[in-house]
XYZ file of C-alpha atoms in Angstrom:
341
model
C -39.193 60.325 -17.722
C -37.479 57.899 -20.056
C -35.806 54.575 -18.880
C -32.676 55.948 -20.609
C -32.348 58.791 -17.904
C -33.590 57.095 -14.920
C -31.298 53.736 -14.891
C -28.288 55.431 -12.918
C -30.545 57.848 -11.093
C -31.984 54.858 -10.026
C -28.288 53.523 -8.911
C -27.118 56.461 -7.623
C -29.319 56.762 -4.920
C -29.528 52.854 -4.101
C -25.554 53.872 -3.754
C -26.320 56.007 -1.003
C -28.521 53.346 1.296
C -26.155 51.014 3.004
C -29.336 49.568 5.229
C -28.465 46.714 6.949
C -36.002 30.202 -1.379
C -36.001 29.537 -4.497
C -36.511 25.848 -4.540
C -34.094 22.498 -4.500
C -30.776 23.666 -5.728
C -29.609 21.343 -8.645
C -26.285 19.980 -6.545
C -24.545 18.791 -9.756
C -24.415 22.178 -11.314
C -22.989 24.364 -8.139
C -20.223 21.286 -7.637
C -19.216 22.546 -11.238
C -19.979 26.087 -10.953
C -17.342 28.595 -11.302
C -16.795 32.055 -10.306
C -16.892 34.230 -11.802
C -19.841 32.714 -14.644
C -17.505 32.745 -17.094
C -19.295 35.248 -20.039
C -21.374 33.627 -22.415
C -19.811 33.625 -26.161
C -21.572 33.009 -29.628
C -20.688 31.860 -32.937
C -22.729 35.202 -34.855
C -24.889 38.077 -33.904
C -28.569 37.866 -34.611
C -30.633 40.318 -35.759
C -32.172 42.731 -33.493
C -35.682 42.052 -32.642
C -37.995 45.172 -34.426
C -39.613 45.669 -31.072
C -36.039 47.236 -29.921
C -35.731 50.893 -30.886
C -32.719 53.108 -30.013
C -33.500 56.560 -28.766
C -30.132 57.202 -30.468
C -28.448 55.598 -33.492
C -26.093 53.227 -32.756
C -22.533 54.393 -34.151
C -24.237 56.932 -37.023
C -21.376 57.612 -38.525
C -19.481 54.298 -38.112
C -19.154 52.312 -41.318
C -22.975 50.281 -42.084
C -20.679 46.489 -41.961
C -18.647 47.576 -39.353
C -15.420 47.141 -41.416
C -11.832 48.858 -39.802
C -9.961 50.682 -42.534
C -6.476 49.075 -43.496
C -3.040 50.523 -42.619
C 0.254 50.720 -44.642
C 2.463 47.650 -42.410
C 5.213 50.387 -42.279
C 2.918 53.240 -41.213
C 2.889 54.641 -36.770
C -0.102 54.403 -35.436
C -1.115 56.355 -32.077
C -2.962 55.141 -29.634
C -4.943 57.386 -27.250
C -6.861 56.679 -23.968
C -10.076 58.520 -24.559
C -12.779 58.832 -20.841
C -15.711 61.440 -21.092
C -18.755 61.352 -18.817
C -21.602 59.057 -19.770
C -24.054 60.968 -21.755
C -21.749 64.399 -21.906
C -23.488 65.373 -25.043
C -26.540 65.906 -23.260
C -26.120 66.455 -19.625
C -21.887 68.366 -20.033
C -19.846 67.125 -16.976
C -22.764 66.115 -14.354
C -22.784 62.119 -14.338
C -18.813 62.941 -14.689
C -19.295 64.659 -11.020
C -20.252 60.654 -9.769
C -17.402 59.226 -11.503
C -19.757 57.717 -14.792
C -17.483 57.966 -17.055
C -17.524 56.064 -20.557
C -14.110 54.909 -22.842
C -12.886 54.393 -25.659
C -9.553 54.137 -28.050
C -8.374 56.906 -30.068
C -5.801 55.892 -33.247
C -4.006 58.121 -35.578
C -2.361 57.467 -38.441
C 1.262 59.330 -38.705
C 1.232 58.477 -42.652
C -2.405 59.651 -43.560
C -2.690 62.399 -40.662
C -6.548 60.069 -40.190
C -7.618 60.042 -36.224
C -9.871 57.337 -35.794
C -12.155 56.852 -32.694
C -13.438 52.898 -31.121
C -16.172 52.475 -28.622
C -18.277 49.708 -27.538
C -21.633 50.740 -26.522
C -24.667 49.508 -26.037
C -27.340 49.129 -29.131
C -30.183 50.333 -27.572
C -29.153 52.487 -24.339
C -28.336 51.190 -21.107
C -31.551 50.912 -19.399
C -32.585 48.781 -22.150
C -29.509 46.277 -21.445
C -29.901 46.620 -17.465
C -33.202 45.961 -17.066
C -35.818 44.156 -19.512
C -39.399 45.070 -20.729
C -42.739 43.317 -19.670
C -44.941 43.084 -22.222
C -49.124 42.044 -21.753
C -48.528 39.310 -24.478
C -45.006 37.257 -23.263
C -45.115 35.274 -20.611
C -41.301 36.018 -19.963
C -39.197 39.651 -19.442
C -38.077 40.512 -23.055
C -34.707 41.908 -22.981
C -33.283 44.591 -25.374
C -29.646 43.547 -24.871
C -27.022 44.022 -27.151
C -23.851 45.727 -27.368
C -21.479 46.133 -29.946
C -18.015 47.561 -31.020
C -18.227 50.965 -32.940
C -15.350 52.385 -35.328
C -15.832 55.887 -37.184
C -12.719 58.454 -38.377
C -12.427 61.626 -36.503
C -11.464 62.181 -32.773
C -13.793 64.705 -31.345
C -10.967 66.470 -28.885
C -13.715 68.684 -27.519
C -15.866 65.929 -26.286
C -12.686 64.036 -24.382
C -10.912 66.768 -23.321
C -13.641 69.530 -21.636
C -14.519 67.047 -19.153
C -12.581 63.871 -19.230
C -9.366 62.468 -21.044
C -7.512 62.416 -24.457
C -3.876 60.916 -23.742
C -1.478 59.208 -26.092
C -0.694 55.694 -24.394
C 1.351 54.142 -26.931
C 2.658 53.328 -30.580
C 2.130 50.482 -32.530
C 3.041 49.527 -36.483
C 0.203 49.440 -39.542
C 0.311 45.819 -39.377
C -0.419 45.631 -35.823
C -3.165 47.791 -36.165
C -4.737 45.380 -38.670
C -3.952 42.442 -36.468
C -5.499 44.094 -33.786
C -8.601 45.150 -36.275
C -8.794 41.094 -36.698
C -9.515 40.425 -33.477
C -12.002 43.413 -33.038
C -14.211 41.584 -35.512
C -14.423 38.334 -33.820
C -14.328 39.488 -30.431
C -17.409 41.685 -31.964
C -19.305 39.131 -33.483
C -19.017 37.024 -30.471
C -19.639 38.766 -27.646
C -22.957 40.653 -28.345
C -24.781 41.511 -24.865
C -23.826 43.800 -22.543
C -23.453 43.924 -18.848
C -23.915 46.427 -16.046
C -22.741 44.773 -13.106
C -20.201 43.405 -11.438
C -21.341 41.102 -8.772
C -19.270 40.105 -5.641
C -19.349 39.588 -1.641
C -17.832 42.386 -0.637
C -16.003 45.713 -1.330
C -12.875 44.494 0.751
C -9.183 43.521 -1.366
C -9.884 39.449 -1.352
C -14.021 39.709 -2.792
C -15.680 36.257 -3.827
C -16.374 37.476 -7.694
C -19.632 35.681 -8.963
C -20.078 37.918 -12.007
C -18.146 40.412 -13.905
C -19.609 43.295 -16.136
C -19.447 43.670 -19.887
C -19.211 47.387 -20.931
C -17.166 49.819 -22.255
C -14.147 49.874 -20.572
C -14.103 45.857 -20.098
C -13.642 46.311 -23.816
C -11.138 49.169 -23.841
C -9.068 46.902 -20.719
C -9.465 43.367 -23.462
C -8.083 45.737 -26.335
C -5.125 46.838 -24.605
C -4.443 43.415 -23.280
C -4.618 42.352 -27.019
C -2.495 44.782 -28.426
C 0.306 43.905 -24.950
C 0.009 40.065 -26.091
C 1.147 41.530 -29.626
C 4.004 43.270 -28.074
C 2.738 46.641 -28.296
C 4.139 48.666 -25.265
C 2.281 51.579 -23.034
C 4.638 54.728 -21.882
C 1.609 56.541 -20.334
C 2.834 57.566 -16.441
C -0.613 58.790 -15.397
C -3.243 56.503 -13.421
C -5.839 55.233 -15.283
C -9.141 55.105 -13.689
C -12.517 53.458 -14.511
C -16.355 53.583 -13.507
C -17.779 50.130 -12.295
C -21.519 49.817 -10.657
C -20.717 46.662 -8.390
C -23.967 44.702 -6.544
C -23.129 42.836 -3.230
C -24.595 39.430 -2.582
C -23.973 35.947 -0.905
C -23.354 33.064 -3.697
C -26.154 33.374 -6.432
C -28.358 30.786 -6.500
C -28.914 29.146 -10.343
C -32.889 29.717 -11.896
C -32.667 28.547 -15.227
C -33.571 30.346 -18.692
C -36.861 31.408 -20.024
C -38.019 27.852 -21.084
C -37.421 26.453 -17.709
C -38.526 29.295 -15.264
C -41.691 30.722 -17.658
C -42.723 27.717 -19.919
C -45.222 25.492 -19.088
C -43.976 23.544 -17.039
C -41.980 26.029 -15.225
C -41.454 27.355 -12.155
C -44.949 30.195 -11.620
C -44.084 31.103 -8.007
C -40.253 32.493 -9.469
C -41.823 33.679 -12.461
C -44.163 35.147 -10.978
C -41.345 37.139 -8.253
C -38.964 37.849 -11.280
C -41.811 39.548 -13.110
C -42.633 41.787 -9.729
C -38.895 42.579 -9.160
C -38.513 43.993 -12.612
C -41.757 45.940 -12.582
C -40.717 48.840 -10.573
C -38.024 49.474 -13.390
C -40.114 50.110 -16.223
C -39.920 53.329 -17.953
C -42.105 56.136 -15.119
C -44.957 57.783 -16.504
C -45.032 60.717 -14.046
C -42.674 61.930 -11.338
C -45.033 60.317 -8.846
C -44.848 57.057 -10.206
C -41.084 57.357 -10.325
C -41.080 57.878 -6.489
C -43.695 54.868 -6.433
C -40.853 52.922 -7.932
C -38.134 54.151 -6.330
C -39.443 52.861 -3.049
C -40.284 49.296 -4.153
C -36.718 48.954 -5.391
C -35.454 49.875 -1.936
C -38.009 47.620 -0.454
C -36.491 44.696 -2.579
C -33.228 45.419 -2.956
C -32.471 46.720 0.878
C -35.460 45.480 3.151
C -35.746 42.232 1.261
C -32.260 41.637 0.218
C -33.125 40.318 -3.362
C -32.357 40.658 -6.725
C -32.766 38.924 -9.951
C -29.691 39.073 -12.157
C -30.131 37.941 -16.436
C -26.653 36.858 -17.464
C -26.301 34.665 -20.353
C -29.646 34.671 -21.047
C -30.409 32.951 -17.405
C -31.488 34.000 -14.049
C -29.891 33.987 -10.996
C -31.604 34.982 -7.732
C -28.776 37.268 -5.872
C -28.699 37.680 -1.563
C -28.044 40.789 -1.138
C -25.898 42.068 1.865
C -24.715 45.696 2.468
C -23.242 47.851 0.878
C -25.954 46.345 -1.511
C -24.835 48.418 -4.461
C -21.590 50.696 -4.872
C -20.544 52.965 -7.992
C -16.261 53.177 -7.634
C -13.686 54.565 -10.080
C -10.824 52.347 -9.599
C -7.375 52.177 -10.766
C -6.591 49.531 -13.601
C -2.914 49.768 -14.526
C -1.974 49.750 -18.015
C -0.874 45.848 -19.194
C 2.671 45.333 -19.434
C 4.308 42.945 -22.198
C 5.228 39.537 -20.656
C 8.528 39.002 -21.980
C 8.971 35.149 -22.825
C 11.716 33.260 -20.628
């Protein structure tokens, strides 16, 4: 069983179990933390590492530089809310029946008759961004993390409509649309990993937030706050709804990055405990060692209330506390236009 597959098998059924120190803290850094970690941004993408293969292509059928096409300034473009289940292609509605859903943008040009689809996805599957690898020769985790924006022509209404949404939200000029396409590019080249989780206190209305997730629909909600601030308006009446896979924990405690927890002079006892929580995610052999696995995840994650979140290419150690881990499909309104006083 591939990684790929077992990633929100794995969550799923830590979703179910509602069960009811790492060293000094550096004092200096939590008087200046804040929450949420604000999300790491860089000035370019680097190349993927060879050891990183895709089981699927990223964006086949996207242009190879990523480039958006153009619009007339005087031409309509639609804009459609587009949700299908995570891996529909393969599985049809199933991970749709849990409320995994994955979104995108549709666009369609009124001059040209072109539809046009967006998506930002991960480059080499999800498992690959949630969890890293352990390989004999690295002393640290190495992490197949990346995710990027994806732009191709053609809406596939068969794929958004059999088991999900295809629903025109809005209107918005030609030369909007290439403003917008403007931004896609930095906000593309600049934010390059992706992120599973959400991490707060609680499920109640008032949660401590210590870390919010990068994914698809954080991109689809930035997009449509982008094209608000440009004045584009919504009309769409119906709710909008959208997966997130939340973890619940007490405030993280700071670890440091690779350097500083695996290096020489680092930290072996937390290396040493990172490097056994991640083990039990590796890709499964055999059914049995699945099991295997599943049961030392519960056994860290429930029994031991621990976890070891990467975000920004550091590690935070995570107290868990129940619910411990919760998949919801919540309501996120539309943005409005703020109309200047």
């Amino acid at each position: 069983m591939k990684r790929l597959h077992l990633i929100l098998i794995w969550t799923v059924c830590l979703a179910k179990w509602s069960l009811q120190a790492f060293g000094d803290l550096d004092t200096a850094r939590i008087q200046q933390q804040k929450w949420p970690v604000p999300y790491r941004r860089f000035d370019h993408r680097p190349e993927a590492d060879p050891y990183c293969q895709a089981v699927y292509q990223f964006c086949p059928t996207g242009s190879p530089d990523g480039s958006i096409p153009v619009m007339k300034d005087a031409d309509v473009i639609e804009v459609f809310r587009l949700q299908a289940p995570v891996w529909e292609f393969k599985y049809g509605g199933l991970l749709g029946r849990f409320h995994i859903m994955h979104d995108a943008i549709g666009f369609r040009s009124t001059l040209s008759g072109r539809n046009y689809t967006m998506e930002w996805y991960e480059l080499f599957q999800l498992g690959n961004c949630t969890f890293p690898h352990l390989r004999a020769e690295a002393e640290a985790p190495f992490w197949c993390n990346q995710g990027a924006a994806c732009f191709f022509e053609e809406i596939d209404d068969q794929h958004w409509k059999q088991n999900g949404t295809l629903e025109k939200v809005s209107e918005m000029t030609g030369a909007q649309f290439n403003e917008m396409a403007k931004w896609i590019r930095k906000d593309n080249e600049t934010g390059i990993y992706y992120e599973t989780w959400t991490v707060q206190t609680d499920p109640g209305p008032n949660p401590a937030v210590w870390f919010d997730s990068y994914d698809c629909s954080q991109f689809v909600h930035r997009t449509y706050r982008k094209l608000a601030d440009m004045g584009v308006s919504f009309t769409s009446q119906l709710q909008t709804n959208y997966t997130r896979i939340f973890l619940y924990s007490g405030e993280p405690t700071f670890l440091g990055n690779d350097t500083a927890i695996f290096g020489a002079a680092g930290n072996k006892t937390v290396a040493s405990d990172i490097k056994r929580f991640y083990h039990p995610f590796r890709p499964p052999q055999s059914i049995k060692d699945f099991l295997v696995s599943l049961l030392e995840i519960y056994e860290r994650v429930v029994l031991e209330k621990s976890f070891y979140l990467y975000y920004n290419y550091e590690y935070w150690h995570l107290p868990m506390k129940p619910p411990y881990i919760r998949i919801t499909y919540e309501e996120i309104p539309l943005p409005r236009i703020h109309k200047k006083p």
